[in-house]
PDB file of C-alpha atoms in Angstrom:
ATOM      1  CA  ALA A 297     -31.899  58.518  -9.173  1.00 73.00           C
ATOM      2  CA  ALA A 298     -33.831  60.291 -11.936  1.00 76.00           C
ATOM      3  CA  ARG A 299     -34.049  63.473  -9.871  1.00 79.00           C
ATOM      4  CA  ARG A 300     -30.312  63.542  -9.233  1.00 83.00           C
ATOM      5  CA  TYR A 301     -28.668  62.189 -12.392  1.00 82.00           C
ATOM      6  CA  PRO A 302     -29.004  62.981 -16.126  1.00 82.00           C
ATOM      7  CA  LEU A 303     -30.534  59.698 -17.283  1.00 88.00           C
ATOM      8  CA  ASP A 304     -31.847  58.964 -20.760  1.00 92.00           C
ATOM      9  CA  THR A 305     -33.884  55.864 -19.911  1.00 94.00           C
ATOM     10  CA  ALA A 306     -35.136  53.849 -16.969  1.00 93.00           C
ATOM     11  CA  LEU A 307     -36.323  50.249 -16.714  1.00 93.00           C
ATOM     12  CA  VAL A 308     -39.197  49.993 -14.224  1.00 92.00           C
ATOM     13  CA  ALA A 309     -41.716  47.384 -13.110  1.00 92.00           C
ATOM     14  CA  ILE A 310     -45.192  48.282 -14.400  1.00 94.00           C
ATOM     15  CA  ASN A 311     -48.260  46.054 -14.064  1.00 93.00           C
ATOM     16  CA  PRO A 312     -51.717  46.395 -12.467  1.00 93.00           C
ATOM     17  CA  ALA A 313     -50.237  45.708  -9.007  1.00 89.00           C
ATOM     18  CA  ASP A 314     -48.041  48.803  -9.230  1.00 90.00           C
ATOM     19  CA  ARG A 315     -50.451  51.432  -7.925  1.00 87.00           C
ATOM     20  CA  LEU A 316     -51.303  49.177  -4.997  1.00 83.00           C
ATOM     21  CA  ARG A 317     -47.741  48.811  -3.648  1.00 80.00           C
ATOM     22  CA  LEU A 318     -44.656  51.065  -3.934  1.00 81.00           C
ATOM     23  CA  SER A 319     -46.011  52.724  -7.057  1.00 88.00           C
ATOM     24  CA  PHE A 320     -43.617  53.586  -9.865  1.00 91.00           C
ATOM     25  CA  ILE A 321     -46.613  54.912 -11.804  1.00 94.00           C
ATOM     26  CA  ALA A 322     -47.456  57.501  -9.159  1.00 93.00           C
ATOM     27  CA  GLU A 323     -43.966  58.342  -7.899  1.00 90.00           C
ATOM     28  CA  PHE A 324     -41.524  57.793 -10.752  1.00 92.00           C
ATOM     29  CA  LEU A 325     -43.318  58.233 -14.084  1.00 95.00           C
ATOM     30  CA  PRO A 326     -44.166  61.918 -13.508  1.00 95.00           C
ATOM     31  CA  VAL A 327     -40.495  62.636 -12.714  1.00 93.00           C
ATOM     32  CA  ALA A 328     -39.350  60.761 -15.818  1.00 94.00           C
ATOM     33  CA  ALA A 329     -41.884  62.576 -18.015  1.00 94.00           C
ATOM     34  CA  GLY A 330     -40.804  65.920 -16.631  1.00 93.00           C
ATOM     35  CA  LYS A 331     -37.191  65.170 -17.529  1.00 93.00           C
ATOM     36  CA  GLY A 332     -38.016  63.757 -20.961  1.00 93.00           C
ATOM     37  CA  MET A 333     -36.692  60.310 -20.035  1.00 94.00           C
ATOM     38  CA  GLY A 334     -37.586  57.183 -21.929  1.00 96.00           C
ATOM     39  CA  VAL A 335     -39.300  54.580 -19.721  1.00 97.00           C
ATOM     40  CA  ILE A 336     -39.126  50.849 -20.410  1.00 97.00           C
ATOM     41  CA  ALA A 337     -41.805  48.804 -18.654  1.00 96.00           C
ATOM     42  CA  MET A 338     -40.785  45.399 -17.306  1.00 94.00           C
ATOM     43  CA  LYS A 339     -42.495  42.764 -15.129  1.00 92.00           C
ATOM     44  CA  VAL A 340     -45.597  43.468 -17.228  1.00 94.00           C
ATOM     45  CA  LEU A 341     -46.883  39.911 -16.686  1.00 92.00           C
ATOM     46  CA  ALA A 342     -45.310  39.541 -13.199  1.00 89.00           C
ATOM     47  CA  TRP A 343     -43.400  36.425 -14.302  1.00 88.00           C
ATOM     48  CA  GLY A 344     -46.594  35.085 -15.891  1.00 88.00           C
ATOM     49  CA  LEU A 345     -48.421  35.074 -12.559  1.00 87.00           C
ATOM     50  CA  LEU A 346     -50.998  37.572 -13.792  1.00 89.00           C
ATOM     51  CA  LEU A 347     -52.032  35.116 -16.506  1.00 90.00           C
ATOM     52  CA  ARG A 348     -52.837  32.318 -14.040  1.00 89.00           C
ATOM     53  CA  ASP A 349     -55.635  31.656 -11.565  1.00 82.00           C
ATOM     54  CA  PRO A 350     -57.087  33.236  -9.553  1.00 85.00           C
ATOM     55  CA  VAL A 351     -56.680  36.528 -11.456  1.00 83.00           C
ATOM     56  CA  ARG A 352     -56.161  35.280 -14.996  1.00 91.00           C
ATOM     57  CA  LEU A 353     -55.586  38.468 -16.948  1.00 94.00           C
ATOM     58  CA  THR A 354     -55.148  38.084 -20.679  1.00 94.00           C
ATOM     59  CA  PRO A 355     -51.831  39.097 -22.250  1.00 94.00           C
ATOM     60  CA  ALA A 356     -53.751  41.905 -23.991  1.00 95.00           C
ATOM     61  CA  GLU A 357     -55.025  43.230 -20.646  1.00 96.00           C
ATOM     62  CA  ALA A 358     -51.611  43.131 -18.939  1.00 95.00           C
ATOM     63  CA  ILE A 359     -49.730  44.564 -21.924  1.00 96.00           C
ATOM     64  CA  GLY A 360     -52.468  47.142 -22.506  1.00 97.00           C
ATOM     65  CA  TYR A 361     -52.240  48.228 -18.884  1.00 97.00           C
ATOM     66  CA  ALA A 362     -48.475  48.772 -19.065  1.00 97.00           C
ATOM     67  CA  LEU A 363     -48.521  50.528 -22.435  1.00 97.00           C
ATOM     68  CA  SER A 364     -51.349  52.809 -21.266  1.00 97.00           C
ATOM     69  CA  GLN A 365     -48.989  54.345 -18.702  1.00 97.00           C
ATOM     70  CA  GLN A 366     -46.368  57.002 -19.513  1.00 95.00           C
ATOM     71  CA  VAL A 367     -43.906  54.462 -20.961  1.00 97.00           C
ATOM     72  CA  SER A 368     -41.916  54.397 -24.177  1.00 96.00           C
ATOM     73  CA  THR A 369     -41.914  50.625 -24.628  1.00 95.00           C
ATOM     74  CA  ALA A 370     -42.210  47.361 -22.727  1.00 96.00           C
ATOM     75  CA  ILE A 371     -40.014  44.308 -22.374  1.00 94.00           C
ATOM     76  CA  ILE A 372     -42.054  41.144 -21.954  1.00 93.00           C
ATOM     77  CA  GLY A 373     -40.449  37.823 -21.092  1.00 88.00           C
ATOM     78  CA  CYS A 374     -41.621  34.724 -22.934  1.00 90.00           C
ATOM     79  CA  SER A 375     -41.006  31.044 -22.283  1.00 89.00           C
ATOM     80  CA  THR A 376     -42.478  29.500 -25.417  1.00 92.00           C
ATOM     81  CA  PRO A 377     -43.015  30.420 -29.076  1.00 94.00           C
ATOM     82  CA  GLU A 378     -46.767  30.441 -28.351  1.00 94.00           C
ATOM     83  CA  GLU A 379     -46.263  33.135 -25.714  1.00 92.00           C
ATOM     84  CA  VAL A 380     -44.296  35.208 -28.214  1.00 93.00           C
ATOM     85  CA  GLU A 381     -47.179  34.919 -30.697  1.00 94.00           C
ATOM     86  CA  GLN A 382     -49.766  35.839 -28.041  1.00 92.00           C
ATOM     87  CA  ASN A 383     -47.772  38.870 -26.948  1.00 93.00           C
ATOM     88  CA  VAL A 384     -47.165  40.062 -30.515  1.00 94.00           C
ATOM     89  CA  ALA A 385     -50.886  39.729 -31.242  1.00 94.00           C
ATOM     90  CA  ALA A 386     -51.768  41.644 -28.065  1.00 93.00           C
ATOM     91  CA  ALA A 387     -49.277  44.415 -28.826  1.00 92.00           C
ATOM     92  CA  SER A 388     -50.362  44.712 -32.451  1.00 93.00           C
ATOM     93  CA  ARG A 389     -54.004  45.218 -31.384  1.00 94.00           C
ATOM     94  CA  TYR A 390     -53.075  47.633 -28.590  1.00 94.00           C
ATOM     95  CA  ARG A 391     -55.154  50.742 -28.038  1.00 95.00           C
ATOM     96  CA  PRO A 392     -54.770  52.875 -24.879  1.00 96.00           C
ATOM     97  CA  LEU A 393     -57.074  51.646 -22.136  1.00 97.00           C
ATOM     98  CA  PRO A 394     -59.506  54.169 -20.636  1.00 97.00           C
ATOM     99  CA  PRO A 395     -59.022  55.093 -16.950  1.00 97.00           C
ATOM    100  CA  GLY A 396     -62.045  53.036 -15.897  1.00 97.00           C
ATOM    101  CA  GLN A 397     -60.617  49.876 -17.418  1.00 97.00           C
ATOM    102  CA  LEU A 398     -57.211  50.518 -15.816  1.00 97.00           C
ATOM    103  CA  SER A 399     -58.942  50.815 -12.425  1.00 96.00           C
ATOM    104  CA  GLN A 400     -60.903  47.600 -13.036  1.00 96.00           C
ATOM    105  CA  LEU A 401     -57.668  45.696 -13.731  1.00 96.00           C
ATOM    106  CA  GLU A 402     -56.138  47.070 -10.524  1.00 94.00           C
ATOM    107  CA  GLU A 403     -59.207  46.011  -8.542  1.00 93.00           C
ATOM    108  CA  ARG A 404     -59.132  42.491  -9.997  1.00 92.00           C
ATOM    109  CA  ILE A 405     -55.651  41.900  -8.645  1.00 88.00           C
ATOM    110  CA  ARG A 406     -55.961  43.935  -5.423  1.00 88.00           C
ATOM    111  CA  PRO A 407     -56.253  40.897  -3.079  1.00 85.00           C
ATOM    112  CA  LEU A 408     -52.964  39.495  -4.391  1.00 82.00           C
ATOM    113  CA  ALA A 409     -51.129  42.713  -5.287  1.00 79.00           C
ATOM    114  CA  ARG A 410     -48.174  41.959  -3.006  1.00 75.00           C
ATOM    115  CA  GLN A 411     -47.711  38.577  -4.688  1.00 77.00           C
ATOM    116  CA  TYR A 412     -47.491  40.290  -8.077  1.00 68.00           C
ATOM    117  CA  SER A 413     -44.889  42.801  -6.906  1.00 69.00           C
ATOM    118  CA  THR A 414     -42.520  40.764  -4.736  1.00 69.00           C
ATOM    119  CA  PHE A 415     -39.605  42.105  -6.792  1.00 67.00           C
ATOM    120  CA  LYS A 416     -40.166  45.513  -5.164  1.00 64.00           C
ATOM    121  CA  ARG A 417     -38.553  45.943  -1.803  1.00 67.00           C
ATOM    122  CA  GLU A 418     -39.537  48.345   0.929  1.00 67.00           C
ATOM    123  CA  ALA A 419     -37.277  51.353   1.032  1.00 57.00           C
ATOM    124  CA  SER A 420     -36.938  54.385   3.201  1.00 54.00           C
ATOM    125  CA  GLY A 421     -36.809  58.033   2.290  1.00 48.00           C
ATOM    126  CA  ARG A 422     -35.909  59.046  -1.234  1.00 43.00           C
ATOM    127  CA  LYS A 423     -34.770  55.524  -2.141  1.00 43.00           C
ATOM    128  CA  GLN A 424     -38.428  54.516  -2.567  1.00 39.00           C
ATOM    129  CA  VAL A 425     -38.733  57.005  -5.410  1.00 37.00           C
ATOM    130  CA  ASP A 426     -35.217  56.197  -6.623  1.00 39.00           C
ATOM    131  CA  ALA A 427     -35.798  52.437  -6.556  1.00 38.00           C
ATOM    132  CA  VAL A 428     -35.587  52.208 -10.311  1.00 39.00           C
ATOM    133  CA  ALA A 429     -34.750  48.634 -11.237  1.00 36.00           C
ATOM    134  CA  ALA A 430     -32.174  49.799 -13.761  1.00 39.00           C
ATOM    135  CA  ALA A 431     -31.315  53.138 -15.290  1.00 40.00           C
ATOM    136  CA  SER A 432     -29.001  54.056 -18.092  1.00 39.00           C
ATOM    137  CA  SER A 433     -27.821  57.062 -19.992  1.00 42.00           C
ATOM    138  CA  GLY A 434     -25.415  54.869 -21.897  1.00 44.00           C
ATOM    139  CA  ARG A 435     -22.468  56.297 -20.018  1.00 39.00           C
ATOM    140  CA  ASP A 436     -23.644  56.407 -16.405  1.00 39.00           C
ATOM    141  CA  LEU A 437     -24.928  52.909 -15.592  1.00 42.00           C
ATOM    142  CA  HIS A 438     -21.739  51.696 -13.896  1.00 39.00           C
ATOM    143  CA  PHE A 439     -21.473  54.971 -11.992  1.00 38.00           C
ATOM    144  CA  LEU A 440     -25.080  54.710 -10.776  1.00 43.00           C
ATOM    145  CA  GLN A 441     -24.569  51.135  -9.607  1.00 43.00           C
ATOM    146  CA  HIS A 442     -21.577  52.318  -7.582  1.00 40.00           C
ATOM    147  CA  VAL A 443     -23.527  55.276  -6.148  1.00 41.00           C
ATOM    148  CA  SER A 444     -26.357  52.917  -5.190  1.00 45.00           C
ATOM    149  CA  GLU A 445     -23.903  50.708  -3.284  1.00 43.00           C
ATOM    150  CA  LEU A 446     -22.513  53.770  -1.504  1.00 40.00           C
ATOM    151  CA  GLU A 447     -25.992  55.001  -0.560  1.00 44.00           C
ATOM    152  CA  GLU A 448     -26.692  51.676   1.127  1.00 45.00           C
ATOM    153  CA  SER A 449     -23.510  51.927   3.163  1.00 39.00           C
ATOM    154  CA  PRO A 450     -24.121  52.852   6.821  1.00 40.00           C
ATOM    155  CA  ARG A 451     -20.776  54.665   6.774  1.00 36.00           C
ATOM    156  CA  LEU A 452     -22.023  57.263   4.303  1.00 34.00           C
ATOM    157  CA  SER A 453     -22.675  60.499   6.190  1.00 32.00           C
ATOM    158  CA  SER A 454     -26.276  61.725   6.203  1.00 34.00           C
ATOM    159  CA  ASN A 455     -25.401  64.998   4.470  1.00 32.00           C
ATOM    160  CA  CYS A 456     -24.168  63.029   1.431  1.00 34.00           C
ATOM    161  CA  ARG A 457     -27.435  61.119   1.044  1.00 33.00           C
ATOM    162  CA  GLY A 458     -29.183  64.088  -0.519  1.00 33.00           C
TER     163      GLY A 458
END
C-alpha cells in the first residue's frame, strides 16, 4: 500500500520475530523511509509472549529492539499498572541497540518465531509487502480499507491488481 498510496503513517508489527517470518523490517521499512512515512511499531511484546518462558526477553530488550528499527514510535499494550511502569522505565532508559545485540535477540527467539508472529498471514505477490496492519494519511484510511477488500476479491481483473 505504501508504494501505491500517499500515506503519512503506517502501523506495523515489529519484534525480534519479524526478520524470521514475513519481515516488515526488511520489506516495508525501507519503502516507508524512502517516502518519509512515519512508522508506528506494534506487537512489540507479541501479546506478552516474548516476556514469558522459554524466551523471556525483558521489556527493555523487546522495546529496545523495536525502537532500534526505522520507526517513529511504538505502541505497547499493557494489562496492569506494573506493566505500564516497567515499559515507561524501559523506554526512558532506551539507547539504540547495536546490530550484534539485535541479531542475538533474533537468535534467542528463532525456534519459536512463528509463535511470536501468528498475527502475520501468508500472502502472495505484492500483498506480502503491502500487508501493513493499518495505514493512515488521516484522509485515506477508509479508502484503503475498501481497496484492500477489492484486492482480495477474485472478481477483480489481474490488470487492476497492480
